[in-house]
Every structure is written in structure tokens, then in C-alpha cells.
PDB file of C-alpha atoms and ligand atoms in Angstrom:
ATOM      1  CA  UNK O  20      -8.903  18.606  -7.409  1.00 83.00           C
ATOM      2  CA  UNK O  21      -7.743  16.212  -4.665  1.00 97.00           C
ATOM      3  CA  UNK O  22      -4.746  14.216  -5.811  1.00 98.00           C
ATOM      4  CA  UNK O  23      -3.882  10.689  -4.655  1.00 99.00           C
ATOM      5  CA  UNK O  24      -0.735   8.646  -5.166  1.00 99.00           C
ATOM      6  CA  UNK O  25      -1.203   4.875  -5.099  1.00 99.00           C
ATOM      7  CA  UNK O  26       2.075   2.956  -4.977  1.00 99.00           C
ATOM      8  CA  UNK O  27       1.827  -0.392  -6.738  1.00 98.00           C
ATOM      9  CA  UNK O  28      -1.413   0.758  -8.342  1.00 98.00           C
ATOM     10  CA  UNK O  29      -1.151  -1.365 -11.468  1.00 98.00           C
ATOM     11  CA  UNK O  30      -2.494  -4.646 -10.070  1.00 98.00           C
ATOM     12  CA  UNK O  31      -4.297  -6.244  -7.139  1.00 98.00           C
ATOM     13  CA  UNK O  32      -5.283  -4.135  -4.138  1.00 99.00           C
ATOM     14  CA  UNK O  33      -3.550  -1.003  -5.474  1.00 99.00           C
ATOM     15  CA  UNK O  34      -5.457  -1.202  -8.752  1.00 98.00           C
ATOM     16  CA  UNK O  35      -8.770  -1.521  -6.876  1.00 98.00           C
ATOM     17  CA  UNK O  36      -7.852   1.517  -4.753  1.00 99.00           C
ATOM     18  CA  UNK O  37      -6.858   3.515  -7.843  1.00 99.00           C
ATOM     19  CA  UNK O  38     -10.193   2.737  -9.544  1.00 98.00           C
ATOM     20  CA  UNK O  39     -12.168   3.630  -6.420  1.00 98.00           C
ATOM     21  CA  UNK O  40     -10.192   6.872  -6.060  1.00 98.00           C
ATOM     22  CA  UNK O  41     -10.938   7.813  -9.669  1.00 98.00           C
ATOM     23  CA  UNK O  42     -14.658   7.236  -9.086  1.00 98.00           C
ATOM     24  CA  UNK O  43     -14.478   9.331  -5.892  1.00 98.00           C
ATOM     25  CA  UNK O  44     -13.132  12.290  -7.894  1.00 98.00           C
ATOM     26  CA  UNK O  45      -9.433  12.150  -7.059  1.00 98.00           C
ATOM     27  CA  UNK O  46      -6.793  12.731  -9.706  1.00 98.00           C
ATOM     28  CA  UNK O  47      -4.826   9.492  -9.386  1.00 99.00           C
ATOM     29  CA  UNK O  48      -1.150   8.717  -9.866  1.00 99.00           C
ATOM     30  CA  UNK O  49      -0.832   5.004 -10.579  1.00 99.00           C
ATOM     31  CA  UNK O  50       2.691   3.939  -9.659  1.00 99.00           C
ATOM     32  CA  UNK O  51       4.056   0.614 -10.930  1.00 99.00           C
ATOM     33  CA  UNK O  52       7.358  -1.199 -11.151  1.00 98.00           C
ATOM     34  CA  UNK O  53       7.284  -3.320 -14.331  1.00 98.00           C
ATOM     35  CA  UNK O  54       3.772  -3.765 -15.685  1.00 98.00           C
ATOM     36  CA  UNK O  55       3.296  -0.594 -17.770  1.00 98.00           C
ATOM     37  CA  UNK O  56       0.415  -2.191 -19.658  1.00 98.00           C
ATOM     38  CA  UNK O  57      -1.551  -2.938 -16.478  1.00 98.00           C
ATOM     39  CA  UNK O  58      -0.916   0.588 -15.141  1.00 98.00           C
ATOM     40  CA  UNK O  59      -2.012   2.074 -18.489  1.00 98.00           C
ATOM     41  CA  UNK O  60      -5.184   0.033 -18.465  1.00 98.00           C
ATOM     42  CA  UNK O  61      -6.119   1.209 -14.944  1.00 98.00           C
ATOM     43  CA  UNK O  62      -5.572   4.816 -16.073  1.00 98.00           C
ATOM     44  CA  UNK O  63      -7.736   4.180 -19.154  1.00 98.00           C
ATOM     45  CA  UNK O  64     -10.502   2.710 -16.951  1.00 98.00           C
ATOM     46  CA  UNK O  65     -10.405   5.801 -14.721  1.00 98.00           C
ATOM     47  CA  UNK O  66     -10.513   8.116 -17.749  1.00 98.00           C
ATOM     48  CA  UNK O  67     -13.454   6.220 -19.253  1.00 98.00           C
ATOM     49  CA  UNK O  68     -15.316   6.750 -15.985  1.00 96.00           C
ATOM     50  CA  UNK O  69     -14.690  10.510 -16.397  1.00 97.00           C
ATOM     51  CA  UNK O  70     -11.691  10.786 -14.039  1.00 98.00           C
ATOM     52  CA  UNK O  71      -8.041  11.772 -14.409  1.00 98.00           C
ATOM     53  CA  UNK O  72      -5.088   9.454 -13.898  1.00 98.00           C
ATOM     54  CA  UNK O  73      -1.439   9.207 -14.853  1.00 98.00           C
ATOM     55  CA  UNK O  74       0.845   6.188 -14.690  1.00 98.00           C
ATOM     56  CA  UNK O  75       4.301   6.603 -13.209  1.00 98.00           C
ATOM     57  CA  UNK O  76       7.026   3.955 -13.223  1.00 99.00           C
ATOM     58  CA  UNK O  77       9.223   3.868 -10.134  1.00 99.00           C
ATOM     59  CA  UNK O  78      10.780   1.455  -7.664  1.00 99.00           C
ATOM     60  CA  UNK O  79       9.384   2.353  -4.262  1.00 99.00           C
ATOM     61  CA  UNK O  80      12.456   0.914  -2.558  1.00 98.00           C
ATOM     62  CA  UNK O  81      14.580   3.648  -4.209  1.00 98.00           C
ATOM     63  CA  UNK O  82      14.474   7.078  -2.602  1.00 98.00           C
ATOM     64  CA  UNK O  83      15.105   9.003  -5.863  1.00 98.00           C
ATOM     65  CA  UNK O  84      12.193   7.183  -7.516  1.00 99.00           C
ATOM     66  CA  UNK O  85       9.960   8.198  -4.599  1.00 99.00           C
ATOM     67  CA  UNK O  86      10.918  11.854  -5.098  1.00 98.00           C
ATOM     68  CA  UNK O  87      10.325  11.562  -8.861  1.00 98.00           C
ATOM     69  CA  UNK O  88       6.855  10.107  -8.196  1.00 98.00           C
ATOM     70  CA  UNK O  89       5.848  13.187  -6.202  1.00 98.00           C
ATOM     71  CA  UNK O  90       7.313  15.478  -8.883  1.00 98.00           C
ATOM     72  CA  UNK O  91       5.229  13.730 -11.555  1.00 98.00           C
ATOM     73  CA  UNK O  92       2.113  14.004  -9.394  1.00 98.00           C
ATOM     74  CA  UNK O  93       2.591  17.724  -8.749  1.00 98.00           C
ATOM     75  CA  UNK O  94       3.489  18.507 -12.370  1.00 98.00           C
ATOM     76  CA  UNK O  95       0.665  16.531 -13.983  1.00 98.00           C
ATOM     77  CA  UNK O  96      -2.169  16.758 -11.429  1.00 98.00           C
ATOM     78  CA  UNK O  97      -1.312  19.175  -8.585  1.00 98.00           C
ATOM     79  CA  UNK O  98      -0.359  19.023  -4.890  1.00 98.00           C
ATOM     80  CA  UNK O  99      -0.786  15.573  -3.363  1.00 98.00           C
ATOM     81  CA  UNK O 100      -3.485  15.362  -0.680  1.00 98.00           C
ATOM     82  CA  UNK O 101      -3.783  11.590  -0.276  1.00 98.00           C
ATOM     83  CA  UNK O 102      -1.387   8.681  -0.444  1.00 99.00           C
ATOM     84  CA  UNK O 103      -1.828   4.924  -0.301  1.00 99.00           C
ATOM     85  CA  UNK O 104       1.413   3.088   0.412  1.00 99.00           C
ATOM     86  CA  UNK O 105       0.493  -0.254  -1.093  1.00 99.00           C
ATOM     87  CA  UNK O 106       3.500  -1.522  -3.094  1.00 99.00           C
ATOM     88  CA  UNK O 107       4.690  -4.711  -1.452  1.00 98.00           C
ATOM     89  CA  UNK O 108       5.935  -8.230  -1.959  1.00 98.00           C
ATOM     90  CA  UNK O 109       6.442 -11.410   0.077  1.00 98.00           C
ATOM     91  CA  UNK O 110       9.373 -13.065  -1.668  1.00 98.00           C
ATOM     92  CA  UNK O 111       9.270 -16.828  -2.251  1.00 98.00           C
ATOM     93  CA  UNK O 112       7.313 -18.657   0.429  1.00 98.00           C
ATOM     94  CA  UNK O 113       9.246 -20.992   2.707  1.00 98.00           C
ATOM     95  CA  UNK O 114      11.072 -21.395   5.998  1.00 98.00           C
ATOM     96  CA  UNK O 115      13.473 -18.685   7.131  1.00 98.00           C
ATOM     97  CA  UNK O 116      16.430 -21.080   7.388  1.00 98.00           C
ATOM     98  CA  UNK O 117      16.029 -21.908   3.685  1.00 98.00           C
ATOM     99  CA  UNK O 118      15.400 -18.352   2.458  1.00 98.00           C
ATOM    100  CA  UNK O 119      17.817 -16.382   0.285  1.00 98.00           C
ATOM    101  CA  UNK O 120      19.301 -13.409   2.192  1.00 98.00           C
ATOM    102  CA  UNK O 121      19.140 -11.095  -0.853  1.00 98.00           C
ATOM    103  CA  UNK O 122      15.438 -11.867  -1.259  1.00 98.00           C
ATOM    104  CA  UNK O 123      14.825 -11.094   2.423  1.00 99.00           C
ATOM    105  CA  UNK O 124      16.618  -7.755   2.067  1.00 98.00           C
ATOM    106  CA  UNK O 125      14.623  -6.858  -1.061  1.00 98.00           C
ATOM    107  CA  UNK O 126      11.326  -7.556   0.704  1.00 99.00           C
ATOM    108  CA  UNK O 127      12.230  -5.468   3.747  1.00 99.00           C
ATOM    109  CA  UNK O 128      13.675  -2.698   1.534  1.00 99.00           C
ATOM    110  CA  UNK O 129      10.377  -2.390  -0.339  1.00 99.00           C
ATOM    111  CA  UNK O 130       7.772  -3.128   2.329  1.00 99.00           C
ATOM    112  CA  UNK O 131       9.349  -1.181   5.173  1.00 99.00           C
ATOM    113  CA  UNK O 132      12.293   1.058   4.205  1.00 99.00           C
ATOM    114  CA  UNK O 133      10.631   2.141   0.950  1.00 99.00           C
ATOM    115  CA  UNK O 134       7.319   2.780   2.699  1.00 99.00           C
ATOM    116  CA  UNK O 135       9.152   4.959   5.239  1.00 99.00           C
ATOM    117  CA  UNK O 136      10.768   6.888   2.346  1.00 99.00           C
ATOM    118  CA  UNK O 137       7.280   7.415   0.902  1.00 99.00           C
ATOM    119  CA  UNK O 138       5.960   8.666   4.255  1.00 99.00           C
ATOM    120  CA  UNK O 139       8.925  11.030   4.625  1.00 99.00           C
ATOM    121  CA  UNK O 140       8.332  12.503   1.172  1.00 98.00           C
ATOM    122  CA  UNK O 141       4.580  12.807   1.843  1.00 99.00           C
ATOM    123  CA  UNK O 142       5.042  14.617   5.169  1.00 98.00           C
ATOM    124  CA  UNK O 143       7.582  16.990   3.607  1.00 98.00           C
ATOM    125  CA  UNK O 144       4.903  18.077   1.141  1.00 98.00           C
ATOM    126  CA  UNK O 145       1.589  17.704   2.994  1.00 98.00           C
ATOM    127  CA  UNK O 146       2.458  18.933   6.490  1.00 98.00           C
ATOM    128  CA  UNK O 147       1.283  22.408   7.439  1.00 98.00           C
ATOM    129  CA  UNK O 148       4.695  22.690   9.141  1.00 98.00           C
ATOM    130  CA  UNK O 149       6.165  22.774   5.636  1.00 98.00           C
ATOM    131  CA  UNK O 150       3.453  25.027   4.161  1.00 98.00           C
ATOM    132  CA  UNK O 151       1.397  22.097   2.851  1.00 98.00           C
ATOM    133  CA  UNK O 152      -2.382  21.755   2.966  1.00 97.00           C
ATOM    134  CA  UNK O 153      -2.501  18.519   4.980  1.00 98.00           C
ATOM    135  CA  UNK O 154      -3.926  15.233   3.815  1.00 98.00           C
ATOM    136  CA  UNK O 155      -4.580  11.605   4.633  1.00 99.00           C
ATOM    137  CA  UNK O 156      -2.403   8.530   4.214  1.00 99.00           C
ATOM    138  CA  UNK O 157      -3.197   4.825   4.372  1.00 99.00           C
ATOM    139  CA  UNK O 158      -0.437   2.236   4.683  1.00 99.00           C
ATOM    140  CA  UNK O 159      -1.200  -1.308   3.559  1.00 99.00           C
ATOM    141  CA  UNK O 160      -0.075  -3.701   6.258  1.00 99.00           C
ATOM    142  CA  UNK O 161      -1.157  -7.353   6.526  1.00 99.00           C
ATOM    143  CA  UNK O 162      -2.694  -9.624   9.131  1.00 98.00           C
ATOM    144  CA  UNK O 163       0.706 -11.334   8.867  1.00 98.00           C
ATOM    145  CA  UNK O 164       2.047  -8.557  11.129  1.00 99.00           C
ATOM    146  CA  UNK O 165       0.205 -10.121  14.068  1.00 98.00           C
ATOM    147  CA  UNK O 166      -0.064 -13.755  12.921  1.00 98.00           C
ATOM    148  CA  UNK O 167       3.642 -14.098  12.028  1.00 98.00           C
ATOM    149  CA  UNK O 168       3.402 -16.206   8.808  1.00 98.00           C
ATOM    150  CA  UNK O 169       5.359 -19.188  10.188  1.00 98.00           C
ATOM    151  CA  UNK O 170       6.568 -21.435   7.377  1.00 98.00           C
ATOM    152  CA  UNK O 171       5.485 -18.924   4.737  1.00 98.00           C
ATOM    153  CA  UNK O 172       7.429 -15.645   5.062  1.00 98.00           C
ATOM    154  CA  UNK O 173       8.254 -14.509   8.565  1.00 98.00           C
ATOM    155  CA  UNK O 174      10.490 -11.744   7.100  1.00 99.00           C
ATOM    156  CA  UNK O 175       7.433 -10.352   5.310  1.00 99.00           C
ATOM    157  CA  UNK O 176       5.377 -10.501   8.510  1.00 99.00           C
ATOM    158  CA  UNK O 177       8.154  -8.647  10.342  1.00 99.00           C
ATOM    159  CA  UNK O 178       8.243  -5.926   7.666  1.00 99.00           C
ATOM    160  CA  UNK O 179       4.474  -5.466   8.047  1.00 99.00           C
ATOM    161  CA  UNK O 180       4.776  -5.215  11.839  1.00 99.00           C
ATOM    162  CA  UNK O 181       7.150  -2.335  11.110  1.00 99.00           C
ATOM    163  CA  UNK O 182       4.516  -0.769   8.853  1.00 99.00           C
ATOM    164  CA  UNK O 183       2.040  -0.779  11.761  1.00 99.00           C
ATOM    165  CA  UNK O 184       4.624   0.661  14.170  1.00 99.00           C
ATOM    166  CA  UNK O 185       5.523   3.544  11.849  1.00 99.00           C
ATOM    167  CA  UNK O 186       1.801   4.154  11.347  1.00 99.00           C
ATOM    168  CA  UNK O 187       1.274   4.532  15.121  1.00 98.00           C
ATOM    169  CA  UNK O 188       4.357   6.694  15.646  1.00 99.00           C
ATOM    170  CA  UNK O 189       4.198   8.998  12.655  1.00 99.00           C
ATOM    171  CA  UNK O 190       0.459   9.541  13.083  1.00 99.00           C
ATOM    172  CA  UNK O 191       1.221  11.058  16.491  1.00 99.00           C
ATOM    173  CA  UNK O 192       4.191  13.032  15.149  1.00 98.00           C
ATOM    174  CA  UNK O 193       2.070  14.846  12.534  1.00 99.00           C
ATOM    175  CA  UNK O 194      -1.330  14.795  14.248  1.00 98.00           C
ATOM    176  CA  UNK O 195      -1.327  18.593  14.616  1.00 98.00           C
ATOM    177  CA  UNK O 196       0.031  19.207  11.119  1.00 98.00           C
ATOM    178  CA  UNK O 197      -3.120  18.361   9.155  1.00 98.00           C
ATOM    179  CA  UNK O 198      -2.182  14.778   8.306  1.00 99.00           C
ATOM    180  CA  UNK O 199      -4.000  11.595   9.356  1.00 99.00           C
ATOM    181  CA  UNK O 200      -2.144   8.311   8.933  1.00 99.00           C
ATOM    182  CA  UNK O 201      -3.829   4.918   9.277  1.00 99.00           C
ATOM    183  CA  UNK O 202      -3.200   1.354   8.148  1.00 99.00           C
ATOM    184  CA  UNK O 203      -5.352  -1.374   6.670  1.00 99.00           C
ATOM    185  CA  UNK O 204      -4.393  -4.978   7.422  1.00 99.00           C
ATOM    186  CA  UNK O 205      -5.850  -7.281   4.751  1.00 99.00           C
ATOM    187  CA  UNK O 206      -6.287 -11.018   5.274  1.00 98.00           C
ATOM    188  CA  UNK O 207      -6.501 -13.448   2.339  1.00 98.00           C
ATOM    189  CA  UNK O 208      -7.119 -11.373  -0.786  1.00 98.00           C
ATOM    190  CA  UNK O 209      -7.499 -12.643  -4.360  1.00 98.00           C
ATOM    191  CA  UNK O 210      -4.468 -11.119  -6.111  1.00 98.00           C
ATOM    192  CA  UNK O 211      -1.323 -12.234  -7.963  1.00 98.00           C
ATOM    193  CA  UNK O 212       0.829 -11.958  -4.820  1.00 98.00           C
ATOM    194  CA  UNK O 213       0.278 -15.613  -3.870  1.00 97.00           C
ATOM    195  CA  UNK O 214       1.386 -16.959  -7.269  1.00 97.00           C
ATOM    196  CA  UNK O 215       4.407 -14.630  -7.113  1.00 97.00           C
ATOM    197  CA  UNK O 216       5.291 -16.269  -3.780  1.00 98.00           C
ATOM    198  CA  UNK O 217       5.254 -19.637  -5.579  1.00 97.00           C
ATOM    199  CA  UNK O 218       1.954 -20.700  -3.994  1.00 95.00           C
ATOM    200  CA  UNK O 219      -0.908 -20.060  -6.464  1.00 95.00           C
ATOM    201  CA  UNK O 220      -3.280 -22.346  -4.513  1.00 96.00           C
ATOM    202  CA  UNK O 221      -2.900 -20.356  -1.275  1.00 95.00           C
ATOM    203  CA  UNK O 222      -6.133 -18.349  -1.570  1.00 97.00           C
ATOM    204  CA  UNK O 223      -8.317 -21.446  -2.004  1.00 96.00           C
ATOM    205  CA  UNK O 224      -6.457 -23.385   0.684  1.00 95.00           C
ATOM    206  CA  UNK O 225      -6.512 -20.570   3.260  1.00 96.00           C
ATOM    207  CA  UNK O 226     -10.131 -19.534   2.645  1.00 97.00           C
ATOM    208  CA  UNK O 227     -11.282 -22.374   4.929  1.00 94.00           C
ATOM    209  CA  UNK O 228      -9.239 -20.925   7.816  1.00 95.00           C
ATOM    210  CA  UNK O 229     -11.060 -17.598   7.648  1.00 98.00           C
ATOM    211  CA  UNK O 230     -13.941 -17.321  10.162  1.00 98.00           C
ATOM    212  CA  UNK O 231     -16.177 -15.933   7.408  1.00 98.00           C
ATOM    213  CA  UNK O 232     -15.212 -18.957   5.281  1.00 98.00           C
ATOM    214  CA  UNK O 233     -13.943 -17.049   2.271  1.00 98.00           C
ATOM    215  CA  UNK O 234     -11.178 -14.931   0.817  1.00 98.00           C
ATOM    216  CA  UNK O 235     -12.025 -11.469  -0.554  1.00 98.00           C
ATOM    217  CA  UNK O 236     -11.631  -9.565  -3.800  1.00 98.00           C
ATOM    218  CA  UNK O 237      -9.371  -6.480  -3.619  1.00 98.00           C
ATOM    219  CA  UNK O 238     -12.393  -4.163  -3.858  1.00 99.00           C
ATOM    220  CA  UNK O 239     -13.365  -5.007  -0.268  1.00 99.00           C
ATOM    221  CA  UNK O 240      -9.959  -3.735   0.872  1.00 99.00           C
ATOM    222  CA  UNK O 241     -10.279  -0.645  -1.330  1.00 99.00           C
ATOM    223  CA  UNK O 242     -13.584   0.253   0.376  1.00 99.00           C
ATOM    224  CA  UNK O 243     -11.855   0.334   3.786  1.00 99.00           C
ATOM    225  CA  UNK O 244      -8.976   2.402   2.386  1.00 99.00           C
ATOM    226  CA  UNK O 245     -11.354   4.940   0.853  1.00 99.00           C
ATOM    227  CA  UNK O 246     -13.239   5.233   4.135  1.00 98.00           C
ATOM    228  CA  UNK O 247     -10.053   5.976   6.101  1.00 99.00           C
ATOM    229  CA  UNK O 248      -9.021   8.596   3.537  1.00 98.00           C
ATOM    230  CA  UNK O 249     -12.408  10.289   3.614  1.00 98.00           C
ATOM    231  CA  UNK O 250     -13.749  13.018   5.852  1.00 98.00           C
ATOM    232  CA  UNK O 251     -15.950  10.409   7.530  1.00 98.00           C
ATOM    233  CA  UNK O 252     -12.777   9.193   9.278  1.00 98.00           C
ATOM    234  CA  UNK O 253     -11.854  12.710  10.431  1.00 98.00           C
ATOM    235  CA  UNK O 254     -11.117  11.688  14.054  1.00 98.00           C
ATOM    236  CA  UNK O 255      -9.245   8.489  13.166  1.00 99.00           C
ATOM    237  CA  UNK O 256      -5.463   8.497  13.071  1.00 99.00           C
ATOM    238  CA  UNK O 257      -2.835   5.920  14.043  1.00 99.00           C
ATOM    239  CA  UNK O 258      -5.390   3.105  13.669  1.00 99.00           C
ATOM    240  CA  UNK O 259      -5.035  -0.297  12.030  1.00 99.00           C
ATOM    241  CA  UNK O 260      -8.230  -1.608  10.436  1.00 99.00           C
ATOM    242  CA  UNK O 261      -8.314  -5.380   9.847  1.00 99.00           C
ATOM    243  CA  UNK O 262     -10.049  -6.366   6.606  1.00 99.00           C
ATOM    244  CA  UNK O 263      -9.779 -10.094   7.000  1.00 98.00           C
ATOM    245  CA  UNK O 264     -13.133 -11.792   7.535  1.00 98.00           C
ATOM    246  CA  UNK O 265     -12.373 -12.248  11.229  1.00 98.00           C
ATOM    247  CA  UNK O 266      -8.952 -13.903  10.763  1.00 97.00           C
TER     248      UNK O 266
HETATM  249  P1  NAP A  19       0.178  -7.811  -6.260  1.00 96.48           P
HETATM  250  O1  NAP A  19      -1.119  -8.222  -6.860  1.00 96.48           O
HETATM  251  O2  NAP A  19       1.353  -8.713  -6.356  1.00 96.48           O
HETATM  252  O3  NAP A  19       0.561  -6.363  -6.834  1.00 96.48           O
HETATM  253  C1  NAP A  19       1.731  -5.764  -6.407  1.00 96.48           C
HETATM  254  C2  NAP A  19       1.778  -4.345  -6.914  1.00 96.48           C
HETATM  255  O4  NAP A  19       2.952  -3.718  -6.364  1.00 96.48           O
HETATM  256  C3  NAP A  19       1.897  -4.256  -8.412  1.00 96.48           C
HETATM  257  O5  NAP A  19       1.214  -3.102  -8.839  1.00 96.48           O
HETATM  258  C4  NAP A  19       3.398  -4.114  -8.634  1.00 96.48           C
HETATM  259  O6  NAP A  19       3.762  -3.428  -9.812  1.00 96.48           O
HETATM  260  C5  NAP A  19       3.758  -3.252  -7.438  1.00 96.48           C
HETATM  261  N1  NAP A  19       5.167  -3.324  -7.055  1.00 96.48           N
HETATM  262  C6  NAP A  19       5.894  -4.428  -6.756  1.00 96.48           C
HETATM  263  N2  NAP A  19       7.159  -4.083  -6.433  1.00 96.48           N
HETATM  264  C7  NAP A  19       7.220  -2.731  -6.534  1.00 96.48           C
HETATM  265  C8  NAP A  19       8.234  -1.774  -6.341  1.00 96.48           C
HETATM  266  N3  NAP A  19       9.490  -2.149  -5.969  1.00 96.48           N
HETATM  267  N4  NAP A  19       7.953  -0.462  -6.547  1.00 96.48           N
HETATM  268  C9  NAP A  19       6.709  -0.084  -6.943  1.00 96.48           C
HETATM  269  N5  NAP A  19       5.699  -0.942  -7.128  1.00 96.48           N
HETATM  270  C10 NAP A  19       5.957  -2.249  -6.934  1.00 96.48           C
HETATM  271  O7  NAP A  19       0.005  -7.519  -4.684  1.00 96.48           O
HETATM  272  P2  NAP A  19      -1.299  -7.294  -3.774  1.00 96.48           P
HETATM  273  O8  NAP A  19      -1.729  -8.606  -3.261  1.00 96.48           O
HETATM  274  O9  NAP A  19      -2.263  -6.399  -4.443  1.00 96.48           O
HETATM  275  O10 NAP A  19      -0.597  -6.555  -2.539  1.00 96.48           O
HETATM  276  C11 NAP A  19      -0.694  -5.154  -2.345  1.00 96.48           C
HETATM  277  C12 NAP A  19      -0.337  -4.884  -0.898  1.00 96.48           C
HETATM  278  O11 NAP A  19      -1.250  -5.575  -0.055  1.00 96.48           O
HETATM  279  C13 NAP A  19       1.061  -5.359  -0.498  1.00 96.48           C
HETATM  280  O12 NAP A  19       1.652  -4.427   0.371  1.00 96.48           O
HETATM  281  C14 NAP A  19       0.780  -6.660   0.219  1.00 96.48           C
HETATM  282  O13 NAP A  19       1.786  -6.966   1.155  1.00 96.48           O
HETATM  283  C15 NAP A  19      -0.537  -6.335   0.895  1.00 96.48           C
HETATM  284  N6  NAP A  19      -1.331  -7.507   1.285  1.00 96.48           N
HETATM  285  C16 NAP A  19      -1.820  -8.366   0.366  1.00 96.48           C
HETATM  286  C17 NAP A  19      -2.570  -9.467   0.784  1.00 96.48           C
HETATM  287  C18 NAP A  19      -3.138 -10.471  -0.166  1.00 96.48           C
HETATM  288  O14 NAP A  19      -3.651 -11.531   0.296  1.00 96.48           O
HETATM  289  N7  NAP A  19      -3.106 -10.231  -1.481  1.00 96.48           N
HETATM  290  C19 NAP A  19      -2.807  -9.678   2.150  1.00 96.48           C
HETATM  291  C20 NAP A  19      -2.281  -8.774   3.060  1.00 96.48           C
HETATM  292  C21 NAP A  19      -1.555  -7.686   2.616  1.00 96.48           C
HETATM  293  P3  NAP A  19       3.931  -4.223 -11.247  1.00 96.48           P
HETATM  294  O15 NAP A  19       2.527  -4.461 -11.726  1.00 96.48           O
HETATM  295  O16 NAP A  19       4.657  -3.245 -12.118  1.00 96.48           O
HETATM  296  O17 NAP A  19       4.674  -5.476 -10.967  1.00 96.48           O
END
């Protein structure tokens, strides 16, 4: 069985990816930070569709939790062949000169440093250089990486630019070791992240700025992720796929 880890798989885009992975026949490890009930309900959904899933609590900004996540995956489901680095946060929306430094550090620790820890752990296990069987990885970036998020969360945008840079670089580093690494850059997606940033009306407000005139449900992002993980994307590595309605 192919085994996929989805970080932040309990809600939003991660939950949609976890469900799609279960339907595609992967054994799925649904990582979460706090919401055990949401993670359990995604696992139950996957099981009721005939798949296998386990929930695993862990803070993806903490390197020991990243290692423990892989140990759980290998013990409960088998060697990991796919990974979606999705766990992320914006912090409270606002100008940089009014932002709390600890919040900025927490966002960068999770979105960038933690994601790099996850990639390191994945390469150590998947790379043929280390006796692994290879695999595919998708990092969840954001259109913020290019647009900059002025007035909202420039620190978040900067962390996502780092996600795209590590995607380009590491994809080349492991290109001959059986691992493909790509990124998906979502635009305005209907999840809890906007309310968590203190701006629950953001999706409706921003939808008008999208060339296609609408935001998107997380399933439309999950479809792009599943494509990049699949054999149909066998010659694609180091790419960033915008899923943003033209924005
Ligand atoms: P969300 O609805 O707020 O869900 C966040 C998920 O990440 C939850 O499963 C949460 O777990 C988990 N999480 C948070 N902190 C964590 C940590 N330290 N360790 C492990 N898991 C953690 O967010 P979303 O909108 O789906 O965002 C998912 C990804 O897409 C993020 O990387 C985000 O930057 C990116 N993105 C989102 C949008 C958008 O418009 N929504 C646009 C561009 C990019 P709990 O349930 O336990 O809290």
C-alpha cells in the first residue's frame, strides 16, 4: 500500500487532500495540532469509504514531533511514499510595524522551518541514496509568495516564498534519488484560516478580485495536489502550480 502523510490534515485544504488520498487508495496519516476530533472524523470518513487512515498529533514546527510522525506512519501503515506539507498559519492580519514579534517567529517556524524539517525527514526515508523506495512530495505554498500580502501578513508571504525556493532547490538535489518535489500555490480558498487571522469576511471580500470571480473550496486544491503526486506528473519536479482562479 502507498502511504501518505498529510501535515495539518484535520481541517481545510489538508482535510480535503487526506480524503482524496484515501479515495485514491493511499493509507493516510492525518497529522493535526489541536483538533483531535476533526482529525478523527477525517479518518472515520476515509475508513467508511473503505480506506485506511490514522490520526497523529504533532507540532510540525518541532523537529522531534516530525520524527515521531514518520515513526507512527511506518509502524501503523508502512514506509511513506508520499507527503503533503500543508500545515500552516498566517498569524493575525495587519501591518508589519504593528505585528507581534513572537507571532511572526511562530508563523515562520511553522510555515518554513518546520516544512524544511519535514522535507529533511522525508528525504532521509524516501531517497534511494538512503535505501528508500522514492516518492513524491507536494508543499503547500500560497499566491502570497508572489503577491506579497501588503497590509495583511507580509511575514507569511515571505515564509511562503521560502517554501517555493526550497521546492526548487531540493527538487534538483534529489531528482536522481527517486523523489519528485513540487508546490501548489492556492489563491483564496474557503477554509478557517481567514477567521483565524481575525478576518472572517476575507473570502467574500477577496472573491471579487479573482479573475474567475470566485473563491474555491479546498477540494479544487486537493485535485491539483493529487495530480502532482500521481504518476501522470512523472516528469514534473521543482514546479509551482497556481490554483488561484487566475489571481
Ligand atoms: P486551516 O483551515 O486553518 O487548517 C490548518 C491546519 O493546519 C489544521 O489541520 C491545523 O490543525 C493544522 N496546524 C496548524 N498549526 C499546526 C502545527 N503547528 N503543526 C501541525 N499542524 C498544524 O488552514 P488552510 O486554509 O487549510 O491552510 C492549509 C495550507 O494552505 C496552509 O499552509 C496555508 O498557508 C495554505 N494556503 C491557504 C489558503 C487559503 O486561502 N485558505 C491560501 C493559500 C495557501 P488543528 O486542526 O489541530 O488546528
